[in-house]
CSV table of C-alpha atoms in Angstrom, one decimal:
chain,number,residue,atom,x,y,z
A,1,MET,CA,28.2,-22.0,19.3
A,2,ALA,CA,27.3,-18.4,19.9
A,3,GLU,CA,26.7,-17.1,23.3
A,4,LYS,CA,23.1,-16.1,24.0
A,5,GLY,CA,22.7,-12.7,25.7
A,6,ILE,CA,22.0,-9.0,24.9
A,7,LYS,CA,23.8,-6.9,22.3
A,8,GLY,CA,24.7,-4.0,24.7
A,9,ASN,CA,27.9,-3.9,26.9
A,10,THR,CA,27.0,-5.0,30.4
A,11,GLU,CA,30.5,-4.3,31.8
A,12,ARG,CA,30.0,-0.7,32.5
A,13,ILE,CA,31.5,1.9,34.8
A,14,ARG,CA,29.3,3.7,37.3
A,15,LEU,CA,28.7,7.0,35.4
A,16,GLU,CA,28.0,8.9,38.6
A,17,GLU,CA,31.5,8.2,39.7
A,18,HIS,CA,33.2,9.6,36.6
A,19,ILE,CA,31.0,12.6,35.4
A,20,PRO,CA,32.1,14.9,33.9
A,21,LEU,CA,34.1,12.5,31.7
A,22,ASP,CA,37.1,14.1,30.0
A,23,THR,CA,36.9,11.6,27.1
A,24,PRO,CA,33.5,10.1,25.7
A,25,LEU,CA,33.2,6.5,26.1
A,26,HIS,CA,31.4,6.0,22.8
A,27,VAL,CA,31.5,8.0,19.6
A,28,PHE,CA,29.1,7.3,16.6
A,29,LEU,CA,30.8,8.5,13.4
A,30,ASP,CA,28.1,8.0,10.8
A,31,ALA,CA,29.9,6.7,7.7
A,32,SER,CA,26.4,6.8,5.8
A,33,SER,CA,23.0,8.2,6.6
A,34,VAL,CA,22.0,6.5,3.4
A,35,CYS,CA,20.3,3.2,3.8
A,36,ASN,CA,19.5,0.4,1.2
A,37,PHE,CA,16.7,-0.9,3.4
A,38,HIS,CA,13.3,0.9,4.1
A,39,CYS,CA,12.1,-0.7,7.3
A,40,SER,CA,8.8,0.7,8.6
A,41,PHE,CA,10.0,0.9,12.3
A,42,CYS,CA,13.0,3.1,11.2
A,43,PRO,CA,12.8,6.8,9.8
A,44,HIS,CA,14.1,5.5,6.2
A,45,GLY,CA,11.0,3.5,5.7
A,46,ASN,CA,8.5,5.6,7.6
A,47,GLY,CA,6.3,7.6,5.2
A,48,GLU,CA,7.0,11.3,5.6
A,49,ALA,CA,9.9,10.8,7.9
A,50,ALA,CA,11.8,9.1,5.0
A,51,LYS,CA,11.4,12.3,2.9
A,52,ILE,CA,13.3,14.4,5.6
A,53,MET,CA,15.8,11.8,6.7
A,54,PRO,CA,19.2,13.1,5.9
A,55,GLN,CA,20.8,11.2,2.9
A,56,THR,CA,24.6,11.8,3.0
A,57,ILE,CA,27.7,9.8,2.7
A,58,MET,CA,30.5,11.1,4.9
A,59,PRO,CA,33.5,12.2,2.9
A,60,VAL,CA,36.7,10.6,3.7
A,61,GLU,CA,38.4,14.0,4.4
A,62,LEU,CA,35.7,14.8,7.0
A,63,ALA,CA,36.0,11.4,8.6
A,64,LYS,CA,39.8,11.7,8.9
A,65,LYS,CA,39.4,15.3,10.3
A,66,CYS,CA,37.1,13.9,13.0
A,67,ILE,CA,39.5,11.1,13.9
A,68,ASP,CA,42.4,13.5,14.1
A,69,ASP,CA,40.3,15.6,16.5
A,70,MET,CA,39.8,12.6,18.7
A,71,THR,CA,43.4,12.2,19.2
A,72,GLU,CA,43.2,15.4,21.4
A,73,PHE,CA,41.2,13.5,24.0
A,74,PRO,CA,43.5,12.5,27.1
A,75,ARG,CA,42.6,8.8,26.8
A,76,LYS,CA,41.3,6.3,24.2
A,77,ILE,CA,37.7,6.2,23.5
A,78,LYS,CA,36.1,2.9,24.5
A,79,ARG,CA,34.1,2.3,21.3
A,80,LEU,CA,34.2,4.0,18.0
A,81,SER,CA,31.1,3.0,15.9
A,82,PHE,CA,31.2,3.9,12.3
A,83,PHE,CA,27.4,3.9,11.9
A,84,ASP,CA,24.3,5.9,13.3
A,85,HIS,CA,21.4,6.4,11.0
A,86,GLY,CA,22.2,4.6,7.9
A,87,GLU,CA,23.9,1.4,6.4
A,88,PRO,CA,27.6,1.9,6.7
A,89,LEU,CA,28.6,-0.5,4.0
A,90,VAL,CA,27.0,2.0,1.4
A,91,ASN,CA,30.1,4.1,1.9
A,92,SER,CA,32.7,2.8,-0.4
A,93,SER,CA,35.5,4.4,1.6
A,94,LEU,CA,34.5,2.7,4.8
A,95,SER,CA,37.7,0.4,5.1
A,96,GLU,CA,40.0,3.4,4.4
A,97,ILE,CA,38.3,5.4,7.2
A,98,ILE,CA,38.6,2.4,9.7
A,99,LYS,CA,42.2,1.8,8.7
A,100,TYR,CA,43.0,5.5,9.5
A,101,ALA,CA,41.3,5.4,12.8
A,102,ASN,CA,43.1,2.1,13.7
A,103,LYS,CA,46.4,3.8,12.7
A,104,LYS,CA,45.7,6.8,15.0
A,105,ASN,CA,45.0,4.3,17.9
A,106,ILE,CA,42.0,6.4,19.2
A,107,SER,CA,39.7,3.6,20.4
A,108,ASP,CA,39.6,0.2,22.1
A,109,TYR,CA,36.9,-1.1,19.7
A,110,TYR,CA,36.1,-0.2,16.0
A,111,CYS,CA,32.5,-1.3,15.3
A,112,ILE,CA,29.7,-1.2,12.7
A,113,THR,CA,26.0,-2.2,12.8
A,114,THR,CA,24.9,-3.5,9.4
A,115,ASN,CA,22.1,-5.4,7.7
A,116,ALA,CA,24.9,-7.4,6.1
A,117,SER,CA,23.3,-7.3,2.6
A,118,LEU,CA,26.3,-5.7,1.2
A,119,LEU,CA,28.8,-7.8,3.2
A,120,THR,CA,30.4,-9.7,0.5
A,121,ARG,CA,33.6,-11.8,1.1
A,122,ASP,CA,35.8,-9.1,-0.4
A,123,LYS,CA,34.2,-6.4,1.6
A,124,ALA,CA,34.5,-8.3,4.9
A,125,LYS,CA,38.1,-9.0,4.3
A,126,GLN,CA,38.8,-5.3,3.6
A,127,LEU,CA,37.0,-4.2,6.9
A,128,ILE,CA,38.7,-6.8,9.0
A,129,ASP,CA,42.1,-6.0,7.5
A,130,ALA,CA,41.5,-2.5,8.2
A,131,GLY,CA,40.9,-3.1,12.0
A,132,LEU,CA,37.3,-3.6,12.5
A,133,ASN,CA,36.9,-5.8,15.3
A,134,ARG,CA,33.1,-6.0,16.0
A,135,ILE,CA,30.3,-6.3,13.5
A,136,ASP,CA,26.7,-6.1,14.8
A,137,ILE,CA,24.3,-7.7,12.3
A,138,SER,CA,20.7,-7.0,12.3
A,139,ILE,CA,18.4,-9.7,10.9
A,140,TYR,CA,14.9,-8.8,9.5
A,141,GLY,CA,13.4,-12.1,8.6
A,142,LEU,CA,14.1,-15.9,8.2
A,143,ASN,CA,13.4,-16.1,4.4
A,144,ASP,CA,13.3,-13.9,1.3
A,145,GLU,CA,9.4,-13.2,1.9
A,146,SER,CA,9.8,-11.9,5.5
A,147,TYR,CA,12.6,-9.7,4.4
A,148,MET,CA,10.4,-8.1,1.9
A,149,VAL,CA,7.7,-7.4,4.5
A,150,PHE,CA,10.0,-5.9,7.0
A,151,SER,CA,12.8,-4.2,5.0
A,152,HIS,CA,10.9,-3.6,1.8
A,153,ASN,CA,14.1,-4.9,0.1
A,154,GLN,CA,14.5,-8.0,-2.0
A,155,ILE,CA,17.3,-10.2,-0.8
A,156,ASN,CA,18.4,-13.7,-1.2
A,157,PHE,CA,18.3,-15.1,2.4
A,158,GLU,CA,20.7,-18.1,1.6
A,159,ILE,CA,23.3,-15.7,0.1
A,160,LEU,CA,22.9,-13.4,3.3
A,161,VAL,CA,23.5,-16.3,5.5
A,162,ASN,CA,26.7,-17.4,3.5
A,163,GLN,CA,28.0,-13.8,3.6
A,164,ILE,CA,27.6,-13.9,7.4
A,165,ARG,CA,29.3,-17.2,7.6
A,166,ASN,CA,32.3,-16.2,5.5
A,167,CYS,CA,32.8,-13.0,7.7
A,168,TYR,CA,32.6,-15.1,10.7
A,169,GLU,CA,35.3,-17.4,9.5
A,170,MET,CA,37.6,-14.6,8.6
A,171,MET,CA,37.1,-12.7,11.9
A,172,LYS,CA,39.9,-14.2,13.9
A,173,HIS,CA,40.5,-11.2,16.3
A,174,GLY,CA,37.0,-9.8,17.0
A,175,GLU,CA,33.4,-10.7,17.3
A,176,ILE,CA,30.3,-11.1,15.2
A,177,VAL,CA,27.1,-10.3,17.0
A,178,VAL,CA,23.7,-11.3,15.3
A,179,LYS,CA,20.3,-10.0,16.5
A,180,ILE,CA,16.7,-10.0,15.6
A,181,THR,CA,13.6,-8.5,17.2
A,182,ASP,CA,10.7,-10.3,18.6
A,183,ALA,CA,8.4,-8.4,16.0
A,184,VAL,CA,10.0,-10.6,13.2
A,185,ILE,CA,9.7,-13.9,15.2
A,186,HIS,CA,6.1,-15.1,15.7
A,187,SER,CA,6.6,-18.7,17.1
A,188,GLN,CA,8.8,-20.8,19.1
A,189,GLU,CA,9.5,-22.8,16.0
A,190,GLU,CA,10.8,-19.7,14.2
A,191,MET,CA,12.8,-18.8,17.4
A,192,ASN,CA,14.5,-22.1,17.2
A,193,ARG,CA,15.0,-21.8,13.4
A,194,PHE,CA,16.8,-18.4,14.1
A,195,TYR,CA,19.1,-19.9,16.7
A,196,ASP,CA,19.9,-23.0,14.6
A,197,ILE,CA,20.8,-20.9,11.5
A,198,PHE,CA,22.8,-18.2,13.1
A,199,SER,CA,24.3,-19.7,16.3
A,200,PRO,CA,27.0,-21.7,14.5
A,201,ILE,CA,28.2,-18.5,12.6
A,202,CYS,CA,28.5,-15.8,15.3
A,203,ASP,CA,30.0,-15.2,18.6
A,204,LYS,CA,26.9,-13.7,20.3
A,205,ILE,CA,23.3,-14.0,19.3
A,206,CYS,CA,20.4,-11.8,20.5
A,207,VAL,CA,16.7,-11.5,20.4
A,208,GLU,CA,15.6,-8.0,21.3
A,209,HIS,CA,12.1,-6.7,22.3
A,210,ALA,CA,10.7,-4.4,19.7
A,211,VAL,CA,10.2,-0.9,21.4
A,212,PRO,CA,9.1,2.4,20.0
A,213,PHE,CA,11.9,4.8,21.1
A,214,TRP,CA,12.1,6.9,17.8
A,215,TYR,CA,10.6,10.3,18.5
A,216,ASP,CA,8.1,11.8,15.9
A,217,LEU,CA,7.4,8.5,14.2
A,218,GLU,CA,4.1,6.6,14.0
A,219,LEU,CA,5.3,3.0,14.3
A,220,GLY,CA,1.9,1.4,14.8
A,221,MET,CA,2.8,-0.1,18.0
A,222,GLU,CA,2.5,1.2,21.6
A,223,SER,CA,5.1,0.6,24.4
A,224,ASP,CA,4.1,-2.4,26.7
A,225,GLU,CA,6.4,-0.9,29.2
A,226,LYS,CA,9.1,-3.4,28.6
A,227,ASP,CA,12.5,-2.3,27.5
A,228,ILE,CA,14.6,-3.6,24.6
A,229,TYR,CA,16.0,-6.4,26.8
A,230,GLY,CA,12.4,-7.5,27.7
A,231,LYS,CA,12.6,-6.2,31.3
A,232,PRO,CA,10.1,-3.9,33.0
A,233,VAL,CA,10.8,-0.2,32.1
A,234,ILE,CA,12.5,1.8,34.7
A,235,HIS,CA,11.3,5.4,34.3
A,236,LYS,CA,14.0,8.0,34.4
A,237,GLU,CA,14.0,11.7,34.6
A,238,VAL,CA,17.6,12.2,33.1
A,239,CYS,CA,18.9,10.6,29.9
A,240,PRO,CA,22.4,9.3,30.6
A,241,VAL,CA,23.6,9.1,27.0
A,242,PRO,CA,24.9,12.7,26.6
A,243,PHE,CA,27.1,12.3,29.6
A,244,PHE,CA,29.1,9.5,27.9
A,245,ALA,CA,28.5,9.6,24.1
A,246,LEU,CA,28.7,11.9,21.0
A,247,SER,CA,27.2,11.4,17.5
A,248,ILE,CA,28.7,12.8,14.4
A,249,SER,CA,26.3,12.7,11.5
A,250,ALA,CA,27.6,11.9,7.9
A,251,SER,CA,27.4,15.7,7.1
A,252,GLY,CA,29.4,16.6,10.3
A,253,ILE,CA,26.6,17.8,12.6
A,254,ILE,CA,27.4,16.8,16.2
A,255,THR,CA,24.5,15.8,18.5
A,256,PRO,CA,24.6,14.1,22.0
A,257,CYS,CA,22.7,11.0,21.1
A,258,CYS,CA,22.3,8.3,18.2
A,259,SER,CA,18.5,8.7,18.4
A,260,ASP,CA,18.3,12.2,17.2
A,261,TRP,CA,17.6,11.4,13.6
A,262,LYS,CA,16.5,14.8,12.7
A,263,ASN,CA,19.7,16.5,14.2
A,264,ILE,CA,17.7,19.0,16.3
A,265,CYS,CA,19.9,19.0,19.4
A,266,VAL,CA,23.0,20.4,17.8
A,267,LEU,CA,26.2,20.8,19.8
A,268,GLY,CA,28.4,21.8,16.9
A,269,ASP,CA,29.7,21.1,13.5
A,270,ALA,CA,32.7,18.9,12.9
A,271,ASN,CA,33.5,20.8,9.6
A,272,LYS,CA,34.3,24.0,11.6
A,273,GLU,CA,34.9,22.8,15.1
A,274,SER,CA,37.1,20.3,16.9
A,275,VAL,CA,35.2,17.2,18.1
A,276,PHE,CA,37.4,17.6,21.3
A,277,SER,CA,36.3,21.3,21.7
A,278,VAL,CA,32.6,20.4,21.2
A,279,TRP,CA,32.8,17.7,23.9
A,280,ASN,CA,34.4,20.2,26.3
A,281,GLY,CA,32.3,23.2,25.0
A,282,GLU,CA,29.6,25.4,26.4
A,283,ASN,CA,26.7,23.8,24.5
A,284,HIS,CA,27.5,20.3,25.7
A,285,ASN,CA,28.2,21.4,29.2
A,286,ASN,CA,25.1,23.4,29.4
A,287,LEU,CA,22.9,20.6,27.9
A,288,CYS,CA,24.2,18.2,30.7
A,289,LYS,CA,23.5,20.6,33.4
A,290,ARG,CA,20.0,21.3,32.1
A,291,LEU,CA,19.4,17.6,32.0
A,292,LEU,CA,20.5,17.3,35.7
A,293,LYS,CA,18.4,20.3,36.7
A,294,TYR,CA,15.2,19.8,34.8
A,295,GLY,CA,15.3,16.3,33.3
A,296,THR,CA,14.8,15.1,29.7
A,297,LYS,CA,11.3,16.7,29.4
A,298,SER,CA,13.1,20.1,29.3
A,299,ILE,CA,14.8,19.6,26.1
A,300,ILE,CA,13.7,19.3,22.5
A,301,PRO,CA,13.5,16.5,21.1
A,302,CYS,CA,14.4,14.7,24.1
A,303,ASN,CA,11.0,15.3,25.6
A,304,LYS,CA,9.5,13.2,23.0
A,305,CYS,CA,12.1,10.3,23.1
A,306,ARG,CA,12.2,7.3,25.1
A,307,PHE,CA,15.6,6.0,24.3
A,308,HIS,CA,16.8,6.8,27.8
A,309,GLU,CA,14.2,4.3,29.3
A,310,LEU,CA,13.8,1.7,26.6
A,311,VAL,CA,17.4,1.3,25.5
A,312,ALA,CA,19.9,3.0,27.7
A,313,MET,CA,21.2,0.8,30.6
A,314,ASP,CA,22.6,3.5,32.9
A,315,ASN,CA,20.5,5.3,35.5
A,316,ILE,CA,21.9,8.5,37.2
A,317,ASP,CA,18.6,10.0,38.5
A,318,ASP,CA,19.6,9.4,42.2
A,319,TYR,CA,22.7,11.4,41.9
A,320,ARG,CA,21.5,14.6,40.1
A,321,ASP,CA,22.2,17.0,42.9
A,322,MET,CA,25.6,15.6,43.5
A,323,LEU,CA,26.5,15.7,39.7
A,324,LEU,CA,25.2,19.2,39.3
A,325,LYS,CA,27.4,20.6,42.1
A,326,ARG,CA,30.3,18.8,40.6
A,327,MET,CA,29.7,20.2,37.3
A,328,GLU,CA,29.1,23.7,38.6
A,329,GLY,CA,32.0,23.6,41.1
């Protein structure tokens, strides 16, 4: 039976002891910004936002170029995620990209987050054989009807469950994580049904609290000052994410955070620059120093984002002066 817990990695280093990092801990390489679901709590299904949401599938050549760039880092990345703002399985070349990254041995973990609607037996085998060793699966209902309400997409729930079961049985050297939000579950009976269905076919199972962390989106819900883990929000001045992560969009735009869905805070362009040089470049360095000096409120669009409070686990607020001196030294 699956372990109950949270999806995020709780075995974390103390960022304040390592900043500035010579190698990012987590890189998001967005295989596809296209999604086959249109969930109302995501830019893809949120009215006007859906019209300006980038719709791109990352070319294999660009993905391989980014992976080659990452070999320049002095140590391996802890986690390379082949997703960001879309459904990665839309990219028909995903297994080829994962296989190439695995061959280059640039990361400890190769991951995707998926709605699993396209996770056929053949697709799952291709991904696992390519070296994918963690699959996070987001569940949007417990029957066909609830999926239509939340994802605006017609699925066969029984087939979906069977696809996840098949993938779990094939994943011998990795883990399957299944999660749902409490916005989908309305009773203890539904909670029990979620656990009964998915606990036998995954390694970890999670129920997350629905939180409004996307900027510039009208989600129809207000923050109840609980984070995604259901704990009281800890207010932070500094977003810790740019200090340990990079996001590379399907078109190659490099930003410091996976929640910048408009690609406003641009650090560089992977089509023209090395990912390594961007991480060590002036734009990234100045962003981190500005965060330490003036906080998240001083940067667009970070001033409208609550990812650092509602999702990010790390808190470096108490070490701002020390870290700034270290970065400027």
